[in-house]
mmCIF file of C-alpha atoms in Angstrom:
data_model
loop_
_atom_site.group_PDB
_atom_site.id
_atom_site.type_symbol
_atom_site.label_atom_id
_atom_site.label_comp_id
_atom_site.label_asym_id
_atom_site.label_seq_id
_atom_site.Cartn_x
_atom_site.Cartn_y
_atom_site.Cartn_z
ATOM 1 C CA GLU J 1 187.378 119.503 176.172
ATOM 2 C CA PHE J 2 188.904 116.479 174.021
ATOM 3 C CA ILE J 3 185.107 115.651 172.395
ATOM 4 C CA GLU J 4 184.911 119.815 171.667
ATOM 5 C CA ILE J 5 188.436 119.403 170.179
ATOM 6 C CA ILE J 6 187.952 116.809 168.334
ATOM 7 C CA HIS J 7 184.418 117.947 167.000
ATOM 8 C CA ASN J 8 185.630 121.997 166.122
ATOM 9 C CA GLN J 9 188.306 119.993 164.132
ATOM 10 C CA SER J 10 185.441 117.752 162.082
ATOM 11 C CA LYS J 11 183.385 121.261 161.487
ATOM 12 C CA ARG J 12 186.969 122.634 160.279
ATOM 13 C CA LEU J 13 187.475 119.851 157.845
ATOM 14 C CA ILE J 14 183.597 119.904 156.721
ATOM 15 C CA ASN J 15 184.360 123.448 155.850
ATOM 16 C CA LEU J 16 187.225 123.131 154.229
ATOM 17 C CA VAL J 17 186.023 119.840 152.018
ATOM 18 C CA GLU J 18 182.890 122.320 151.221
ATOM 19 C CA ASN J 19 184.955 124.710 149.935
ATOM 20 C CA VAL J 20 187.109 122.990 147.924
ATOM 21 C CA LEU J 21 183.767 121.709 146.257
ATOM 22 C CA ASN J 22 182.171 125.298 145.712
ATOM 23 C CA VAL J 23 185.636 125.940 143.811
ATOM 24 C CA ALA J 24 185.279 122.942 141.347
ATOM 25 C CA ARG J 25 181.491 123.618 140.767
ATOM 26 C CA LEU J 26 182.416 127.432 140.303
ATOM 27 C CA GLU J 27 184.902 126.727 137.501
ATOM 28 C CA GLY J 28 182.301 124.340 135.683
ATOM 29 C CA GLU J 29 179.170 125.651 135.952
ATOM 30 C CA THR J 30 177.473 127.345 138.353
ATOM 31 C CA ASN J 31 173.369 127.190 138.288
ATOM 32 C CA ILE J 32 172.152 130.493 139.208
ATOM 33 C CA ILE J 33 168.387 130.685 140.065
ATOM 34 C CA GLN J 34 167.859 134.491 140.457
ATOM 35 C CA THR J 35 164.508 135.376 142.075
ATOM 36 C CA LYS J 36 162.973 138.175 143.350
ATOM 37 C CA VAL J 37 164.714 138.121 147.602
ATOM 38 C CA GLU J 38 163.856 140.540 150.784
ATOM 39 C CA ILE J 39 167.451 141.079 151.358
ATOM 40 C CA ASN J 40 166.739 142.529 155.282
ATOM 41 C CA SER J 41 165.051 138.828 156.216
ATOM 42 C CA LEU J 42 167.589 136.749 154.866
ATOM 43 C CA ILE J 43 170.118 138.750 157.177
ATOM 44 C CA LYS J 44 168.275 137.731 160.211
ATOM 45 C CA ASN J 45 167.669 134.758 159.362
ATOM 46 C CA CYS J 46 171.632 134.552 158.696
ATOM 47 C CA ILE J 47 171.975 136.227 162.418
ATOM 48 C CA ASN J 48 169.701 133.671 163.752
ATOM 49 C CA ILE J 49 172.393 131.025 162.852
ATOM 50 C CA LEU J 50 175.103 132.398 163.389
ATOM 51 C CA SER J 51 173.761 133.905 167.040
ATOM 52 C CA ILE J 52 174.013 130.105 168.101
ATOM 53 C CA SER J 53 177.625 128.922 167.629
ATOM 54 C CA TYR J 54 179.053 132.974 168.561
ATOM 55 C CA LYS J 55 176.355 134.107 171.772
ATOM 56 C CA ASP J 56 178.766 136.414 173.402
ATOM 57 C CA PHE J 57 178.956 138.525 170.143
ATOM 58 C CA GLU J 58 176.464 141.768 169.457
ATOM 59 C CA PHE J 59 174.942 142.075 166.072
ATOM 60 C CA ASN J 60 174.000 145.298 165.578
ATOM 61 C CA ASN J 61 171.680 145.032 162.183
ATOM 62 C CA GLN J 62 170.177 148.122 160.795
ATOM 63 C CA SER J 63 168.600 149.582 157.620
ATOM 64 C CA THR J 64 167.498 152.643 155.969
ATOM 65 C CA GLN J 65 164.198 150.876 154.539
ATOM 66 C CA LYS J 66 161.770 148.075 155.749
ATOM 67 C CA GLU J 67 162.669 146.121 152.807
ATOM 68 C CA LEU J 68 164.853 145.831 150.101
ATOM 69 C CA PHE J 69 164.137 143.724 147.217
ATOM 70 C CA CYS J 70 166.874 141.830 145.188
ATOM 71 C CA LEU J 71 167.398 139.853 142.246
ATOM 72 C CA CYS J 72 169.289 137.042 143.068
ATOM 73 C CA ASP J 73 169.838 133.457 144.081
ATOM 74 C CA SER J 74 169.338 133.516 148.084
ATOM 75 C CA ASP J 75 170.402 130.292 149.001
ATOM 76 C CA LYS J 76 173.783 131.775 147.611
ATOM 77 C CA ILE J 77 173.587 135.277 149.195
ATOM 78 C CA GLN J 78 172.968 132.895 152.319
ATOM 79 C CA GLN J 79 175.947 131.531 151.575
ATOM 80 C CA ILE J 80 178.062 134.973 150.834
ATOM 81 C CA VAL J 81 176.359 136.654 154.129
ATOM 82 C CA LEU J 82 177.094 133.691 156.195
ATOM 83 C CA ASN J 83 180.756 133.478 155.152
ATOM 84 C CA ILE J 84 181.639 137.412 155.477
ATOM 85 C CA LEU J 85 179.804 137.732 159.210
ATOM 86 C CA ASP J 86 181.484 134.508 160.451
ATOM 87 C CA ASN J 87 185.307 136.192 159.314
ATOM 88 C CA ALA J 88 183.934 139.161 160.879
ATOM 89 C CA VAL J 89 183.323 137.707 164.494
ATOM 90 C CA LYS J 90 186.220 135.874 163.754
ATOM 91 C CA TYR J 91 188.815 138.515 162.794
ATOM 92 C CA SER J 92 187.287 140.606 165.668
ATOM 93 C CA ILE J 93 189.782 141.587 167.866
ATOM 94 C CA ASN J 94 189.379 142.709 171.629
ATOM 95 C CA SER J 95 185.349 143.282 170.388
ATOM 96 C CA LYS J 96 182.188 141.264 170.456
ATOM 97 C CA LYS J 97 180.149 143.996 167.892
ATOM 98 C CA VAL J 98 180.024 143.185 164.211
ATOM 99 C CA GLU J 99 177.674 145.946 162.629
ATOM 100 C CA ILE J 100 175.313 144.974 159.803
ATOM 101 C CA ASN J 101 173.468 147.727 157.521
ATOM 102 C CA THR J 102 171.744 147.133 154.633
ATOM 103 C CA LYS J 103 170.587 150.553 151.821
ATOM 104 C CA ASN J 104 169.809 151.403 148.431
ATOM 105 C CA GLN J 105 171.939 152.609 146.666
ATOM 106 C CA SER J 106 171.023 152.996 142.535
ATOM 107 C CA ASP J 107 170.798 149.687 140.612
ATOM 108 C CA TYR J 108 171.697 148.205 143.934
ATOM 109 C CA ASN J 109 171.003 146.859 147.713
ATOM 110 C CA VAL J 110 174.283 147.315 149.531
ATOM 111 C CA ILE J 111 174.675 144.860 152.682
ATOM 112 C CA SER J 112 177.911 146.212 155.041
ATOM 113 C CA ILE J 113 179.165 144.554 157.514
ATOM 114 C CA LYS J 114 182.286 145.932 159.664
ATOM 115 C CA ASN J 115 184.182 144.266 162.848
ATOM 116 C CA PHE J 116 186.257 146.010 164.900
ATOM 117 C CA GLY J 117 189.531 146.140 166.471
ATOM 118 C CA ASN J 118 191.832 145.142 163.231
ATOM 119 C CA TYR J 119 192.409 146.671 159.810
ATOM 120 C CA ILE J 120 193.531 145.549 156.486
ATOM 121 C CA GLU J 121 196.327 147.272 154.173
ATOM 122 C CA GLU J 122 194.963 148.756 151.176
ATOM 123 C CA LYS J 123 197.894 146.710 149.223
ATOM 124 C CA ASP J 124 195.686 143.497 149.841
ATOM 125 C CA PHE J 125 192.526 144.596 149.349
ATOM 126 C CA GLU J 126 192.389 142.999 145.697
ATOM 127 C CA LYS J 127 194.543 139.845 146.741
ATOM 128 C CA ILE J 128 192.240 138.738 149.808
ATOM 129 C CA PHE J 129 190.137 137.645 147.144
ATOM 130 C CA GLU J 130 192.526 135.345 145.224
ATOM 131 C CA LYS J 131 192.176 131.567 145.771
ATOM 132 C CA PHE J 132 193.892 130.330 148.908
ATOM 133 C CA TYR J 133 195.031 133.932 149.779
ATOM 134 C CA ARG J 134 195.135 135.152 153.563
ATOM 135 C CA ILE J 135 196.955 138.013 155.018
ATOM 136 C CA SER J 136 200.441 137.177 156.419
ATOM 137 C CA SER J 137 199.903 138.649 160.162
ATOM 138 C CA TYR J 138 199.652 137.420 163.215
ATOM 139 C CA LEU J 139 196.068 136.289 162.677
ATOM 140 C CA ASN J 140 197.089 133.556 160.128
ATOM 141 C CA SER J 141 197.922 131.411 163.678
ATOM 142 C CA THR J 142 195.545 132.188 165.522
ATOM 143 C CA THR J 143 192.236 131.520 162.996
ATOM 144 C CA GLN J 144 192.549 129.059 161.145
ATOM 145 C CA GLY J 145 190.726 128.769 157.317
ATOM 146 C CA SER J 146 191.339 127.555 153.472
ATOM 147 C CA GLY J 147 191.710 131.084 152.359
ATOM 148 C CA LEU J 148 189.046 130.345 149.472
ATOM 149 C CA GLY J 149 185.691 131.983 151.741
ATOM 150 C CA LEU J 150 186.663 135.503 150.300
ATOM 151 C CA TYR J 151 187.170 133.710 146.670
ATOM 152 C CA ILE J 152 183.949 131.968 146.166
ATOM 153 C CA ALA J 153 181.877 134.991 147.948
ATOM 154 C CA LYS J 154 183.207 137.121 144.932
ATOM 155 C CA SER J 155 183.015 134.722 142.750
ATOM 156 C CA LEU J 156 179.380 134.026 143.561
ATOM 157 C CA ILE J 157 177.996 137.118 143.712
ATOM 158 C CA GLU J 158 179.646 138.458 140.118
ATOM 159 C CA LYS J 159 177.402 135.804 139.040
ATOM 160 C CA MET J 160 174.912 137.620 140.103
ATOM 161 C CA GLN J 161 175.964 140.963 138.499
ATOM 162 C CA GLY J 162 176.859 142.167 141.289
ATOM 163 C CA LYS J 163 180.060 142.990 143.445
ATOM 164 C CA ILE J 164 181.786 142.884 146.522
ATOM 165 C CA GLU J 165 184.234 145.688 148.102
ATOM 166 C CA ILE J 166 186.138 145.979 150.785
ATOM 167 C CA LYS J 167 187.078 149.429 153.064
ATOM 168 C CA SER J 168 189.344 149.264 156.028
ATOM 169 C CA ASP J 169 190.449 152.184 158.426
ATOM 170 C CA LYS J 170 193.653 151.676 160.243
ATOM 171 C CA ASN J 171 193.306 154.326 162.549
ATOM 172 C CA GLU J 172 190.108 153.546 164.017
ATOM 173 C CA LYS J 173 190.864 149.630 163.439
ATOM 174 C CA THR J 174 187.994 148.384 161.277
ATOM 175 C CA VAL J 175 187.345 146.541 158.780
ATOM 176 C CA GLU J 176 183.993 146.591 156.372
ATOM 177 C CA PHE J 177 182.723 144.264 153.251
ATOM 178 C CA LEU J 178 180.406 145.594 150.896
ATOM 179 C CA ILE J 179 177.918 143.250 149.089
ATOM 180 C CA TYR J 180 176.147 145.100 146.275
ATOM 181 C CA ILE J 181 173.293 143.280 144.675
ATOM 182 C CA PRO J 182 171.241 143.871 142.049
ATOM 183 C CA ILE J 183 167.465 145.646 143.318
ATOM 184 C CA TYR J 184 164.263 143.519 142.207
ATOM 185 C CA GLU J 185 163.013 144.926 138.969
ATOM 186 C CA ILE J 186 160.047 143.785 136.187
ATOM 187 C CA GLU J 187 163.103 144.629 133.534
ATOM 188 C CA LYS J 188 165.608 142.585 135.219
ATOM 189 C CA ILE J 189 163.398 139.724 135.316
ATOM 190 C CA THR J 190 162.780 139.967 131.581
ATOM 191 C CA LYS J 191 166.308 140.274 130.683
ATOM 192 C CA THR J 192 167.209 137.444 132.965
ATOM 193 C CA THR J 193 164.648 134.926 132.572
ATOM 194 C CA GLY J 194 163.345 136.163 129.076
ATOM 195 C CA VAL J 195 159.704 135.773 129.900
#
């Protein structure tokens, strides 16, 4: 039991240090390498990674298309998806399910990540993407975090010409993050790389 406590606290400190370093990099120069990435495969890989830690959670993954190709930095998109999925699990209340859906919408491929049993007030929608901001609620006392993960996610996706939004339903008690990633097109590759 004590070893498990030490292990969990060590992981928390490692994540905190990594987040602080990521913020420092974002405020300097961030090396973004945009390539052709198939987003459904990337999501499956993220689910496989998280399933090791959250064996009792159901990750319900669906897509409107078999393959969705994006123009993005594969490592950084994986970092963003893992962060949002991890939050979705941690902030689920009385629910062991997270829904992940992907679809094409105009110039973007969209990843939807939804958890259940909780909601966020609309007044907090923009604030939660600020550095060190944590919603003042019961969750703060039960779920540890630095308040940097969503700031990092928003900053990274914007550097890839994407965007991130949040929706929440008070009646259904759901929180949904929508990640918009530019679709892969030859014209965009030419504009980005100068080839």
